[in-house]
Structures are given as C-alpha cells and as structure tokens.
C-alpha cells in the first residue's frame, strides 16, 4: 500500500499509516480520493454539545420518574402485603404499568443510537449501523452542498422564456389551444368536485366571514354619506308617492280601520265622522310631504337618519343590536340554503361557458391570452417580472426536492463517521425523545390503573 510521505509521526499533514487509515476517513474510497466536503460542516460543534447537555438533563428527569414509580410500586406493594385494603392495589397496578411503559420507551429510544446495556440485540443501534439507509432523511441538510439557486437562476435567465412565451401566445392558433386546454381542465375540476362538499365549505366560509366582521360601523359610515349627499331623498319621494296613491285607492279600508277601533258605545255617525276626519288629515299630511321638499317631517327623517348613522358608529347598544340581528338573519335556514345554492348556480354557469367556444368566458380568455402574449413579446419589464417568478419557482422546487437526488446524498452520508452522526442527531432530537419516555411512564400508569380497575369491577 502507498504510504503518506512526511517527516515524522504527530506532525500536521504527515504520518506513517496507509492512505485508507489516514484520519480514520477514506473507508471504501480509492487511494488519493478526497473526503467529502460536507464532513467539515457535519463536525460535532460546541452548539451540539450544549444541546447534548439539555438531552442529559431530560434523561435524568425521565430516569428519575422511573425510579419514582418504582419506589411507589415498592411502597404500595408493601402496604398491600401488610393488609391495607383498597387503594394500595390500584397504586401498585398503576406504578407497575408505569415502570413497564418507562422501560419499554427507554429501550426504544436507546435502540435508536446504541445497543441497550451493550447487548447485541437485533434491530438496535439503528442510526450508527444504518446511517446509509437513513441518508435520505438527512437530504435537506446535505443537499445545500450540491445545489445552488444561483446556477438555476442564471440558466433560466439565459433562455429568455418571457419573450419566447409572448411570441408564442400572440399567435391566434396557440391562444385557441391554450384556451381549449384551460376550459377542459376547468370542466374536469368542476366535475370531480362534489357539490355537497363545496357548498359546505362556501357556506361556512361566508358565514364565518360575516360573523367575524362587525357591520354596524360600516353601515353607519355608508348611511352618513348617503344622507350627506341627499341620496335618501329619492327613497322618501317614492314612499310618499306610493303612500298617497294607496290612500286614494284604499280610502274605504282606512275608514273601516278607524271605525273598527272606536269604542262600542259611540254612535255610528260619530265613528264615521271621525274616520272621515282622520282619513282627510292623513291624506293631507302625505300630500304635503309629497309636494313640499321642505316639509318638517322630511327634516325629521333627515335628523333621524343622521342620528342613527352616528349611533351605528359610536353607540355600543345599537351596534350590539345590529350584530344580533345579523346573526339571526345568517342563522335562518332560508339564508343558509341561498348561500349553499349559490355554488350550484355558479358551477352550472361556468361549465356551460367553458363548453361553449363562443361564450363570453372563452372569448375573453382568448383575447386576454393574446394581449398578454403581445405585451410579453415587446415589454422588457414584464418579461423580467415573469422570468423572476419562474426563477423563484424553479429555485424553490430544486431546493425543496433536492433530497430526491439520492446519488449525491448517499455518497456524502457514506463518508460520515457513524458515532459522530449518532451524537449529532441525538443532540438535536434527543430532548424530544426523552419526553417520549416521560409520556410512556404516565400513559403506562394510567393504562395500568384502568385495566386494574376494570378487572376489579368485573370481579377479577
């Protein structure tokens, strides 16, 4: 074997061992091959040692809990043997099951990083012995050494996708093709969606959004602006005209209503005269309101609406009443049915438009695509924006799925030291794993208590 040349042992960069033995690395590599660059970044650091101290503290806590339930088990068993009835049996059963759960989870957690008690039990020390197979799970960590977002960006930028895509879309036949494909995809998506599911989602979203937003202040501002602009006056005019016409056509109804409310002891002619007088005064009042823009009643309406708009914005009681009314309206079955049925109408309309080549939807989509293509072909700023989006998307995909490049990852992981890998992983996730031991103790104790209680209840 070729030896590394040097002046003597112990000096940096020198030694008398073989190339395969140098630094403990090089196992499985050809002579002269360089160690993977990722080994340096995977070295065990001071930050990792600090995390390991936290792991050791959690180990102490979990072990202490195991010893505690063991002590409880001993004391409960002693009390039971001394003739104490009732509770010692339950406590002993819970403590015993807690010890079993704690020991089982201790074995499971320990088996990830080493052989429990040093025994050669199969399927233990999983990380040190199977690190190569576990390399895929470390892909997000090592992939950064092989993939570069800058390279991807430069490549996409050199293709000039924006200008090419714009010139392609500007052709009518290409725009027709894209429109047809989009219509097919839209029809397919709407066909596979279940109406009941979409209706439930739409109804819940609309109701939740409506309940979450307070409408009082908004209504108040809108009403305040309407009154300030005089927009309500046309509504008042319409009401006055309709009220006058109704009174003219239904004078008998008004007379009957007034006479029907009169006391039974009054003469009929008096009731009739009173009814006629009430009808004439009511008709005169409505006629004056209709014909006189400056009528005092109109001013009272303006004042009322102005005050109401202010109350909607500032008065908590008024706002609460509006919110309660809103909730009552939204909670009615008829309103929920209208909200749910909206999806069916929209779905039918969109599918019909997507199937019709001359529909407004497809014609507008085609025109928009051609317009976009023409702009892309000539507008440099728009091209840069589109290419920037594409670059971001490509970098995202590459960096997110770099773990799929298994060959690079497997070679890198194969060069890692098994013990260092195990220590580093344990330092990062060991604290959470110790919580598994604690949870196992607690859950085991509860399960044991339940089982013992059920057994006693069934006469066991």
Short mmCIF file of C-alpha atoms in Angstrom, two decimals:
data_model
loop_
_atom_site.label_atom_id
_atom_site.label_comp_id
_atom_site.label_asym_id
_atom_site.label_seq_id
_atom_site.Cartn_x
_atom_site.Cartn_y
_atom_site.Cartn_z
CA UNK A 1 0.00 0.00 0.00
CA UNK A 2 1.16 3.53 -0.72
CA UNK A 3 2.20 5.42 2.42
CA UNK A 4 1.73 9.12 3.12
CA UNK A 5 5.04 10.87 2.99
CA UNK A 6 6.13 13.08 5.89
CA UNK A 7 8.88 13.92 8.31
CA UNK A 8 7.59 12.03 11.29
CA UNK A 9 4.56 10.99 13.29
CA UNK A 10 2.44 13.58 15.00
CA UNK A 11 3.24 16.44 12.60
CA UNK A 12 0.37 18.04 10.75
CA UNK A 13 -0.22 16.54 7.35
CA UNK A 14 2.20 13.69 7.95
CA UNK A 15 2.03 10.10 9.14
CA UNK A 16 3.15 6.61 8.55
CA UNK A 17 -0.20 4.89 8.06
CA UNK A 18 -1.76 3.92 4.79
CA UNK A 19 -3.98 6.23 2.82
CA UNK A 20 -7.02 4.19 3.89
CA UNK A 21 -6.10 4.69 7.55
CA UNK A 22 -5.30 8.39 7.40
CA UNK A 23 -7.60 10.41 9.66
CA UNK A 24 -9.95 7.47 10.02
CA UNK A 25 -11.56 8.53 6.74
CA UNK A 26 -11.27 7.12 3.28
CA UNK A 27 -13.02 3.89 4.12
CA UNK A 28 -14.33 2.44 0.88
CA UNK A 29 -12.69 5.16 -1.27
CA UNK A 30 -9.96 4.77 -3.83
CA UNK A 31 -6.43 5.83 -2.81
CA UNK A 32 -5.95 9.57 -3.15
CA UNK A 33 -9.70 10.34 -3.16
CA UNK A 34 -10.66 13.45 -1.23
CA UNK A 35 -13.05 13.25 1.72
CA UNK A 36 -16.49 14.67 1.05
CA UNK A 37 -16.61 18.41 1.60
CA UNK A 38 -19.69 18.03 3.79
CA UNK A 39 -17.72 16.28 6.56
CA UNK A 40 -16.40 19.57 7.88
CA UNK A 41 -19.86 21.12 8.07
CA UNK A 42 -21.13 17.99 9.83
CA UNK A 43 -18.49 18.11 12.56
CA UNK A 44 -19.63 17.94 16.15
CA UNK A 45 -19.70 21.54 17.42
CA UNK A 46 -19.90 23.37 20.73
CA UNK A 47 -23.54 24.18 19.98
CA UNK A 48 -24.21 20.47 19.61
CA UNK A 49 -22.52 19.81 22.96
CA UNK A 50 -24.78 22.40 24.60
CA UNK A 51 -27.81 20.63 23.18
CA UNK A 52 -26.47 17.31 24.46
CA UNK A 53 -26.30 18.79 27.96
CA UNK A 54 -30.00 19.57 27.64
CA UNK A 55 -30.60 16.00 26.49
CA UNK A 56 -28.72 14.67 29.54
CA UNK A 57 -30.87 16.80 31.83
CA UNK A 58 -34.01 15.35 30.25
CA UNK A 59 -32.56 11.84 30.58
CA UNK A 60 -32.07 12.49 34.28
CA UNK A 61 -35.67 13.67 34.59
CA UNK A 62 -37.05 10.63 32.75
CA UNK A 63 -34.90 8.23 34.78
CA UNK A 64 -35.90 9.98 37.99
CA UNK A 65 -39.54 9.50 37.10
CA UNK A 66 -38.87 5.78 36.52
CA UNK A 67 -37.23 5.49 39.92
CA UNK A 68 -40.12 7.36 41.50
CA UNK A 69 -42.76 4.99 40.14
CA UNK A 70 -40.54 2.06 41.17
CA UNK A 71 -40.44 3.44 44.73
CA UNK A 72 -44.20 3.97 44.66
CA UNK A 73 -44.63 0.39 43.48
CA UNK A 74 -42.50 -0.95 46.33
CA UNK A 75 -44.32 1.09 48.96
CA UNK A 76 -47.77 0.25 47.58
CA UNK A 77 -46.91 -3.46 47.39
CA UNK A 78 -45.60 -3.36 50.97
CA UNK A 79 -48.79 -1.66 52.16
CA UNK A 80 -50.88 -4.24 50.34
CA UNK A 81 -48.94 -7.12 51.89
CA UNK A 82 -49.36 -5.52 55.32
CA UNK A 83 -53.10 -5.87 54.95
CA UNK A 84 -54.01 -2.33 53.94
CA UNK A 85 -57.09 -2.66 51.78
CA UNK A 86 -58.39 -0.64 48.88
CA UNK A 87 -56.00 1.92 47.42
CA UNK A 88 -52.62 0.04 47.55
CA UNK A 89 -53.76 -2.37 44.86
CA UNK A 90 -54.69 0.44 42.50
CA UNK A 91 -51.50 2.37 43.17
CA UNK A 92 -49.34 -0.73 42.76
CA UNK A 93 -51.02 -1.61 39.46
CA UNK A 94 -50.54 1.92 38.13
CA UNK A 95 -46.91 2.07 39.25
CA UNK A 96 -46.16 -1.36 37.81
CA UNK A 97 -47.60 -0.44 34.42
CA UNK A 98 -45.77 2.90 34.57
CA UNK A 99 -42.46 1.05 35.05
CA UNK A 100 -43.25 -1.20 32.10
CA UNK A 101 -44.07 1.78 29.89
CA UNK A 102 -40.97 3.65 31.00
CA UNK A 103 -38.67 0.68 30.40
CA UNK A 104 -40.22 -0.05 27.00
CA UNK A 105 -39.80 3.53 25.84
CA UNK A 106 -36.27 3.69 27.30
CA UNK A 107 -35.40 0.63 25.22
CA UNK A 108 -36.99 2.12 22.08
CA UNK A 109 -35.22 5.50 22.45
CA UNK A 110 -31.87 3.96 23.35
CA UNK A 111 -32.06 1.49 20.46
CA UNK A 112 -32.01 4.41 18.02
CA UNK A 113 -28.46 5.46 18.99
CA UNK A 114 -26.79 2.49 20.71
CA UNK A 115 -27.23 -1.08 21.87
CA UNK A 116 -29.15 -1.11 25.17
CA UNK A 117 -26.85 -2.30 28.00
CA UNK A 118 -24.31 -3.17 25.33
CA UNK A 119 -26.24 -6.30 24.35
CA UNK A 120 -26.16 -7.32 20.65
CA UNK A 121 -29.92 -7.23 20.31
CA UNK A 122 -31.12 -7.26 16.69
CA UNK A 123 -32.53 -4.02 15.26
CA UNK A 124 -30.81 -1.77 17.79
CA UNK A 125 -28.21 1.00 17.32
CA UNK A 126 -30.20 1.85 14.23
CA UNK A 127 -28.60 5.19 13.36
CA UNK A 128 -24.93 4.08 13.64
CA UNK A 129 -25.50 0.82 11.77
CA UNK A 130 -27.99 2.01 9.17
CA UNK A 131 -26.92 5.59 8.57
CA UNK A 132 -26.52 4.98 4.84
CA UNK A 133 -30.13 3.82 4.59
CA UNK A 134 -31.20 6.79 6.66
CA UNK A 135 -29.33 9.21 4.44
CA UNK A 136 -32.48 10.22 2.60
CA UNK A 137 -33.87 11.73 5.82
CA UNK A 138 -30.77 13.97 6.00
CA UNK A 139 -31.20 15.18 2.45
CA UNK A 140 -32.38 18.65 3.42
CA UNK A 141 -29.18 19.06 5.46
CA UNK A 142 -26.60 17.92 2.93
CA UNK A 143 -28.38 18.96 -0.26
CA UNK A 144 -27.28 22.56 0.20
CA UNK A 145 -23.71 21.49 -0.61
CA UNK A 146 -24.63 20.33 -4.10
CA UNK A 147 -27.47 22.54 -5.30
CA UNK A 148 -27.19 26.25 -5.99
CA UNK A 149 -30.08 28.61 -6.57
CA UNK A 150 -27.79 30.99 -8.45
CA UNK A 151 -26.99 28.39 -11.10
CA UNK A 152 -30.68 27.70 -11.68
CA UNK A 153 -31.47 31.41 -11.95
CA UNK A 154 -28.69 32.04 -14.47
CA UNK A 155 -29.85 29.13 -16.62
CA UNK A 156 -33.48 30.26 -16.75
CA UNK A 157 -32.46 33.84 -17.40
CA UNK A 158 -30.36 32.77 -20.38
CA UNK A 159 -33.32 31.03 -22.02
CA UNK A 160 -35.35 34.25 -22.45
CA UNK A 161 -38.59 32.47 -21.62
CA UNK A 162 -40.61 35.68 -21.35
CA UNK A 163 -40.04 36.82 -24.93
CA UNK A 164 -40.44 33.32 -26.38
CA UNK A 165 -43.67 32.69 -24.48
CA UNK A 166 -45.05 36.08 -25.51
CA UNK A 167 -44.36 35.50 -29.20
CA UNK A 168 -45.94 32.03 -28.96
CA UNK A 169 -49.10 33.22 -27.20
CA UNK A 170 -49.56 36.12 -29.62
CA UNK A 171 -50.38 33.61 -32.39
CA UNK A 172 -54.17 33.08 -32.60
CA UNK A 173 -53.94 29.30 -33.04
CA UNK A 174 -51.75 29.00 -29.95
CA UNK A 175 -54.13 31.16 -27.91
CA UNK A 176 -57.02 28.95 -29.07
CA UNK A 177 -55.15 25.84 -27.99
CA UNK A 178 -54.35 27.20 -24.54
CA UNK A 179 -57.95 28.38 -24.09
CA UNK A 180 -59.29 24.94 -25.03
CA UNK A 181 -56.90 23.19 -22.64
CA UNK A 182 -57.81 25.55 -19.81
CA UNK A 183 -61.52 25.01 -20.48
CA UNK A 184 -61.06 21.24 -20.39
CA UNK A 185 -59.13 21.44 -17.13
CA UNK A 186 -61.76 23.73 -15.62
CA UNK A 187 -64.62 21.45 -16.63
CA UNK A 188 -62.79 18.44 -15.24
CA UNK A 189 -62.07 20.13 -11.94
CA UNK A 190 -65.66 21.28 -11.52
CA UNK A 191 -66.97 17.84 -12.48
CA UNK A 192 -64.98 15.89 -9.90
CA UNK A 193 -65.84 18.29 -7.08
CA UNK A 194 -68.79 17.15 -5.01
CA UNK A 195 -71.44 19.83 -4.72
CA UNK A 196 -72.18 18.99 -1.10
CA UNK A 197 -68.55 19.43 -0.07
CA UNK A 198 -68.11 22.71 -1.91
CA UNK A 199 -71.45 24.04 -0.68
CA UNK A 200 -70.49 23.23 2.90
CA UNK A 201 -67.13 24.97 2.52
CA UNK A 202 -68.62 28.02 0.78
CA UNK A 203 -71.44 28.32 3.29
CA UNK A 204 -69.08 28.01 6.25
CA UNK A 205 -66.61 30.50 4.78
CA UNK A 206 -69.28 33.11 4.04
CA UNK A 207 -70.95 32.68 7.43
CA UNK A 208 -67.67 32.75 9.33
CA UNK A 209 -66.51 35.83 7.45
CA UNK A 210 -69.82 37.59 8.04
CA UNK A 211 -69.85 36.71 11.74
CA UNK A 212 -66.25 37.82 12.19
CA UNK A 213 -66.78 41.29 10.69
CA UNK A 214 -68.82 43.88 12.59
CA UNK A 215 -71.16 45.57 10.14
CA UNK A 216 -72.51 48.39 12.35
CA UNK A 217 -69.72 50.96 11.82
CA UNK A 218 -69.60 50.29 8.10
CA UNK A 219 -73.33 50.67 7.73
CA UNK A 220 -73.15 53.86 9.78
CA UNK A 221 -70.50 55.41 7.55
CA UNK A 222 -72.40 54.43 4.42
CA UNK A 223 -75.70 55.82 5.77
CA UNK A 224 -73.95 59.01 6.87
CA UNK A 225 -72.58 59.55 3.37
CA UNK A 226 -75.95 58.78 1.77
CA UNK A 227 -77.72 61.32 3.99
CA UNK A 228 -75.00 63.93 3.44
CA UNK A 229 -75.30 63.53 -0.35
CA UNK A 230 -79.11 63.57 -0.21
CA UNK A 231 -79.33 60.13 -1.77
CA UNK A 232 -82.14 59.11 0.61
CA UNK A 233 -84.50 61.83 -0.63
CA UNK A 234 -85.49 59.88 -3.73
CA UNK A 235 -86.47 56.97 -1.48
CA UNK A 236 -88.57 59.32 0.67
CA UNK A 237 -90.17 60.76 -2.50
CA UNK A 238 -91.04 57.27 -3.70
CA UNK A 239 -92.52 56.29 -0.34
CA UNK A 240 -94.64 59.46 -0.24
CA UNK A 241 -95.95 58.92 -3.77
CA UNK A 242 -96.79 55.28 -3.06
CA UNK A 243 -98.42 56.14 0.25
CA UNK A 244 -100.56 58.86 -1.38
CA UNK A 245 -101.66 56.56 -4.20
CA UNK A 246 -102.50 53.81 -1.73
CA UNK A 247 -104.58 56.12 0.43
CA UNK A 248 -106.50 57.33 -2.61
CA UNK A 249 -107.26 53.78 -3.73
CA UNK A 250 -107.99 52.35 -0.28
CA UNK A 251 -109.94 55.08 1.48
CA UNK A 252 -112.61 52.57 2.49
CA UNK A 253 -110.01 50.39 4.18
CA UNK A 254 -108.72 53.33 6.21
CA UNK A 255 -112.27 54.31 7.20
CA UNK A 256 -113.10 50.76 8.25
CA UNK A 257 -109.89 50.51 10.29
CA UNK A 258 -110.64 53.73 12.18
CA UNK A 259 -114.29 52.83 12.78
CA UNK A 260 -113.40 49.31 13.85
CA UNK A 261 -111.16 50.68 16.60
CA UNK A 262 -113.81 53.01 18.03
CA UNK A 263 -115.50 52.16 21.38
CA UNK A 264 -118.73 50.21 21.11
CA UNK A 265 -120.77 52.80 22.96
CA UNK A 266 -120.18 55.63 20.42
CA UNK A 267 -122.86 56.27 17.77
CA UNK A 268 -122.12 55.13 14.22
CA UNK A 269 -122.39 58.57 12.68
CA UNK A 270 -119.76 59.82 15.14
CA UNK A 271 -117.42 56.97 14.20
CA UNK A 272 -117.98 57.77 10.53
CA UNK A 273 -117.25 61.47 11.01
CA UNK A 274 -114.11 60.67 12.98
CA UNK A 275 -112.97 58.20 10.31
CA UNK A 276 -113.51 60.74 7.55
CA UNK A 277 -111.62 63.37 9.52
CA UNK A 278 -108.69 61.04 10.20
CA UNK A 279 -108.57 59.98 6.55
CA UNK A 280 -108.59 63.57 5.28
CA UNK A 281 -105.86 64.65 7.69
CA UNK A 282 -103.73 61.63 6.83
CA UNK A 283 -104.19 62.25 3.10
CA UNK A 284 -103.38 65.94 3.55
CA UNK A 285 -100.24 65.10 5.54
CA UNK A 286 -98.96 62.63 2.95
CA UNK A 287 -99.81 65.01 0.08
CA UNK A 288 -97.89 67.84 1.70
CA UNK A 289 -94.89 65.59 2.31
CA UNK A 290 -95.02 64.55 -1.34
CA UNK A 291 -95.24 68.07 -2.73
CA UNK A 292 -93.12 70.06 -0.23
CA UNK A 293 -89.37 69.27 -0.24
CA UNK A 294 -89.01 71.44 2.88
CA UNK A 295 -91.74 69.71 4.87
CA UNK A 296 -90.89 69.42 8.60
CA UNK A 297 -91.47 65.66 8.50
CA UNK A 298 -88.78 65.33 5.86
CA UNK A 299 -86.41 67.26 8.12
CA UNK A 300 -87.29 64.91 10.97
CA UNK A 301 -86.42 61.95 8.74
CA UNK A 302 -83.07 63.55 7.91
CA UNK A 303 -82.36 64.11 11.59
CA UNK A 304 -83.36 60.56 12.48
CA UNK A 305 -81.15 59.04 9.80
CA UNK A 306 -78.21 61.24 10.79
CA UNK A 307 -78.56 60.26 14.44
CA UNK A 308 -78.98 56.61 13.52
CA UNK A 309 -75.82 56.69 11.37
CA UNK A 310 -73.90 58.18 14.32
CA UNK A 311 -75.30 55.54 16.71
CA UNK A 312 -74.25 52.76 14.36
CA UNK A 313 -70.68 54.01 14.61
CA UNK A 314 -70.43 55.01 18.26
CA UNK A 315 -73.30 53.61 20.33
CA UNK A 316 -72.43 50.15 21.67
CA UNK A 317 -76.05 49.19 22.34
CA UNK A 318 -77.12 49.98 18.78
CA UNK A 319 -74.13 48.12 17.37
CA UNK A 320 -74.92 45.10 19.54
CA UNK A 321 -78.50 45.07 18.31
CA UNK A 322 -77.32 45.17 14.70
CA UNK A 323 -74.92 42.28 15.35
CA UNK A 324 -77.68 40.22 16.95
CA UNK A 325 -79.95 40.92 14.00
CA UNK A 326 -77.15 39.93 11.61
CA UNK A 327 -76.60 36.64 13.48
CA UNK A 328 -80.32 35.88 13.46
CA UNK A 329 -80.55 36.52 9.72
CA UNK A 330 -77.48 34.40 8.94
CA UNK A 331 -78.75 31.61 11.15
CA UNK A 332 -82.03 31.25 9.32
CA UNK A 333 -82.33 28.15 7.20
CA UNK A 334 -83.54 30.09 4.19
CA UNK A 335 -80.40 32.23 4.18
CA UNK A 336 -78.13 29.22 4.54
CA UNK A 337 -79.96 27.49 1.67
CA UNK A 338 -79.43 30.56 -0.54
CA UNK A 339 -75.71 30.63 0.32
CA UNK A 340 -75.33 26.90 -0.34
CA UNK A 341 -77.28 27.02 -3.61
CA UNK A 342 -75.07 29.81 -4.93
CA UNK A 343 -72.33 27.27 -5.74
CA UNK A 344 -74.66 25.16 -7.88
CA UNK A 345 -75.64 28.19 -9.94
CA UNK A 346 -72.05 29.33 -10.38
CA UNK A 347 -70.86 25.82 -11.24
CA UNK A 348 -73.54 25.32 -13.90
CA UNK A 349 -72.86 28.72 -15.41
CA UNK A 350 -69.07 28.21 -15.54
CA UNK A 351 -69.31 24.70 -17.04
CA UNK A 352 -71.70 25.91 -19.73
CA UNK A 353 -69.43 28.82 -20.56
CA UNK A 354 -66.36 26.56 -20.66
CA UNK A 355 -68.04 24.16 -23.10
CA UNK A 356 -69.24 26.87 -25.48
CA UNK A 357 -66.46 28.03 -27.79
CA UNK A 358 -68.31 31.30 -28.44
CA UNK A 359 -69.09 32.02 -24.81
CA UNK A 360 -68.05 35.33 -23.31
CA UNK A 361 -65.75 33.49 -20.89
CA UNK A 362 -63.74 31.74 -23.58
CA UNK A 363 -63.66 34.74 -25.90
CA UNK A 364 -62.39 36.95 -23.11
CA UNK A 365 -59.84 34.34 -22.06
CA UNK A 366 -58.57 34.05 -25.64
CA UNK A 367 -58.35 37.81 -26.04
CA UNK A 368 -56.55 38.14 -22.71
CA UNK A 369 -54.01 35.48 -23.66
CA UNK A 370 -53.28 37.14 -27.00
CA UNK A 371 -52.99 40.53 -25.33
CA UNK A 372 -50.65 39.08 -22.72
CA UNK A 373 -48.56 37.46 -25.44
CA UNK A 374 -48.23 40.71 -27.36
CA UNK A 375 -47.15 42.56 -24.22
CA UNK A 376 -44.68 39.85 -23.26
CA UNK A 377 -43.11 39.90 -26.70
CA UNK A 378 -42.36 43.64 -26.52
CA UNK A 379 -42.36 44.72 -22.85
CA UNK A 380 -38.96 44.12 -21.31
CA UNK A 381 -40.10 44.92 -17.77
CA UNK A 382 -42.93 42.40 -17.98
CA UNK A 383 -40.51 39.80 -19.33
CA UNK A 384 -38.19 40.36 -16.39
CA UNK A 385 -41.07 40.07 -13.93
CA UNK A 386 -42.28 36.79 -15.44
CA UNK A 387 -38.77 35.37 -15.60
CA UNK A 388 -38.25 36.40 -11.96
CA UNK A 389 -41.34 34.43 -10.96
CA UNK A 390 -40.15 31.42 -12.94
CA UNK A 391 -36.70 31.66 -11.38
CA UNK A 392 -38.16 31.78 -7.88
CA UNK A 393 -40.40 28.81 -8.61
CA UNK A 394 -37.55 26.77 -10.08
CA UNK A 395 -35.23 27.55 -7.16
CA UNK A 396 -37.98 26.59 -4.75
CA UNK A 397 -38.56 23.25 -6.46
CA UNK A 398 -34.85 22.45 -6.67
CA UNK A 399 -34.07 23.34 -3.09
CA UNK A 400 -37.21 21.69 -1.74
CA UNK A 401 -36.78 18.39 -3.59
CA UNK A 402 -33.01 18.15 -3.55
CA UNK A 403 -33.34 15.10 -1.27
CA UNK A 404 -34.54 13.22 -4.37
CA UNK A 405 -31.03 13.41 -5.78
CA UNK A 406 -30.16 10.23 -3.92
CA UNK A 407 -26.82 9.53 -5.52
CA UNK A 408 -25.18 12.69 -4.22
CA UNK A 409 -26.73 12.30 -0.80
CA UNK A 410 -25.85 8.64 -0.39
CA UNK A 411 -22.20 9.28 -1.30
CA UNK A 412 -21.99 12.13 1.19
CA UNK A 413 -23.68 10.23 4.03
CA UNK A 414 -21.45 7.25 3.40
CA UNK A 415 -18.44 9.42 4.31
CA UNK A 416 -19.81 10.46 7.68
CA UNK A 417 -18.48 8.93 10.86
CA UNK A 418 -21.17 6.73 12.39
CA UNK A 419 -20.50 7.75 16.01
CA UNK A 420 -20.40 11.47 15.21
CA UNK A 421 -23.60 11.18 13.18
CA UNK A 422 -25.37 9.44 16.04
CA UNK A 423 -24.18 12.01 18.58
CA UNK A 424 -25.22 14.96 16.42
CA UNK A 425 -28.69 13.60 15.68
CA UNK A 426 -29.22 12.73 19.33
CA UNK A 427 -28.18 16.25 20.32
CA UNK A 428 -30.85 17.73 18.02
CA UNK A 429 -33.81 15.41 18.72
CA UNK A 430 -32.82 13.64 21.93
CA UNK A 431 -34.66 16.09 24.19
CA UNK A 432 -37.97 15.37 22.49
CA UNK A 433 -37.27 11.64 22.61
CA UNK A 434 -36.85 11.84 26.38
CA UNK A 435 -40.34 13.28 26.56
CA UNK A 436 -41.46 10.02 24.96
CA UNK A 437 -40.06 8.18 27.99
CA UNK A 438 -41.89 10.51 30.34
CA UNK A 439 -45.12 10.16 28.39
CA UNK A 440 -44.69 6.38 28.33
CA UNK A 441 -44.41 6.34 32.11
CA UNK A 442 -47.52 8.44 32.58
CA UNK A 443 -49.60 6.70 29.92
CA UNK A 444 -48.49 3.27 31.16
CA UNK A 445 -49.51 4.14 34.71
CA UNK A 446 -52.92 5.37 33.57
CA UNK A 447 -53.43 2.28 31.41
CA UNK A 448 -52.47 0.01 34.29
CA UNK A 449 -54.85 1.80 36.62
CA UNK A 450 -57.70 1.48 34.12
CA UNK A 451 -57.03 -2.21 33.48
CA UNK A 452 -56.81 -2.98 37.19
CA UNK A 453 -59.98 -1.00 37.89
CA UNK A 454 -61.89 -2.80 35.12
CA UNK A 455 -60.62 -6.17 36.38
CA UNK A 456 -61.78 -5.40 39.90
CA UNK A 457 -65.13 -4.17 38.63
CA UNK A 458 -65.62 -7.43 36.70
CA UNK A 459 -64.77 -9.47 39.77
CA UNK A 460 -61.23 -10.35 38.79
#
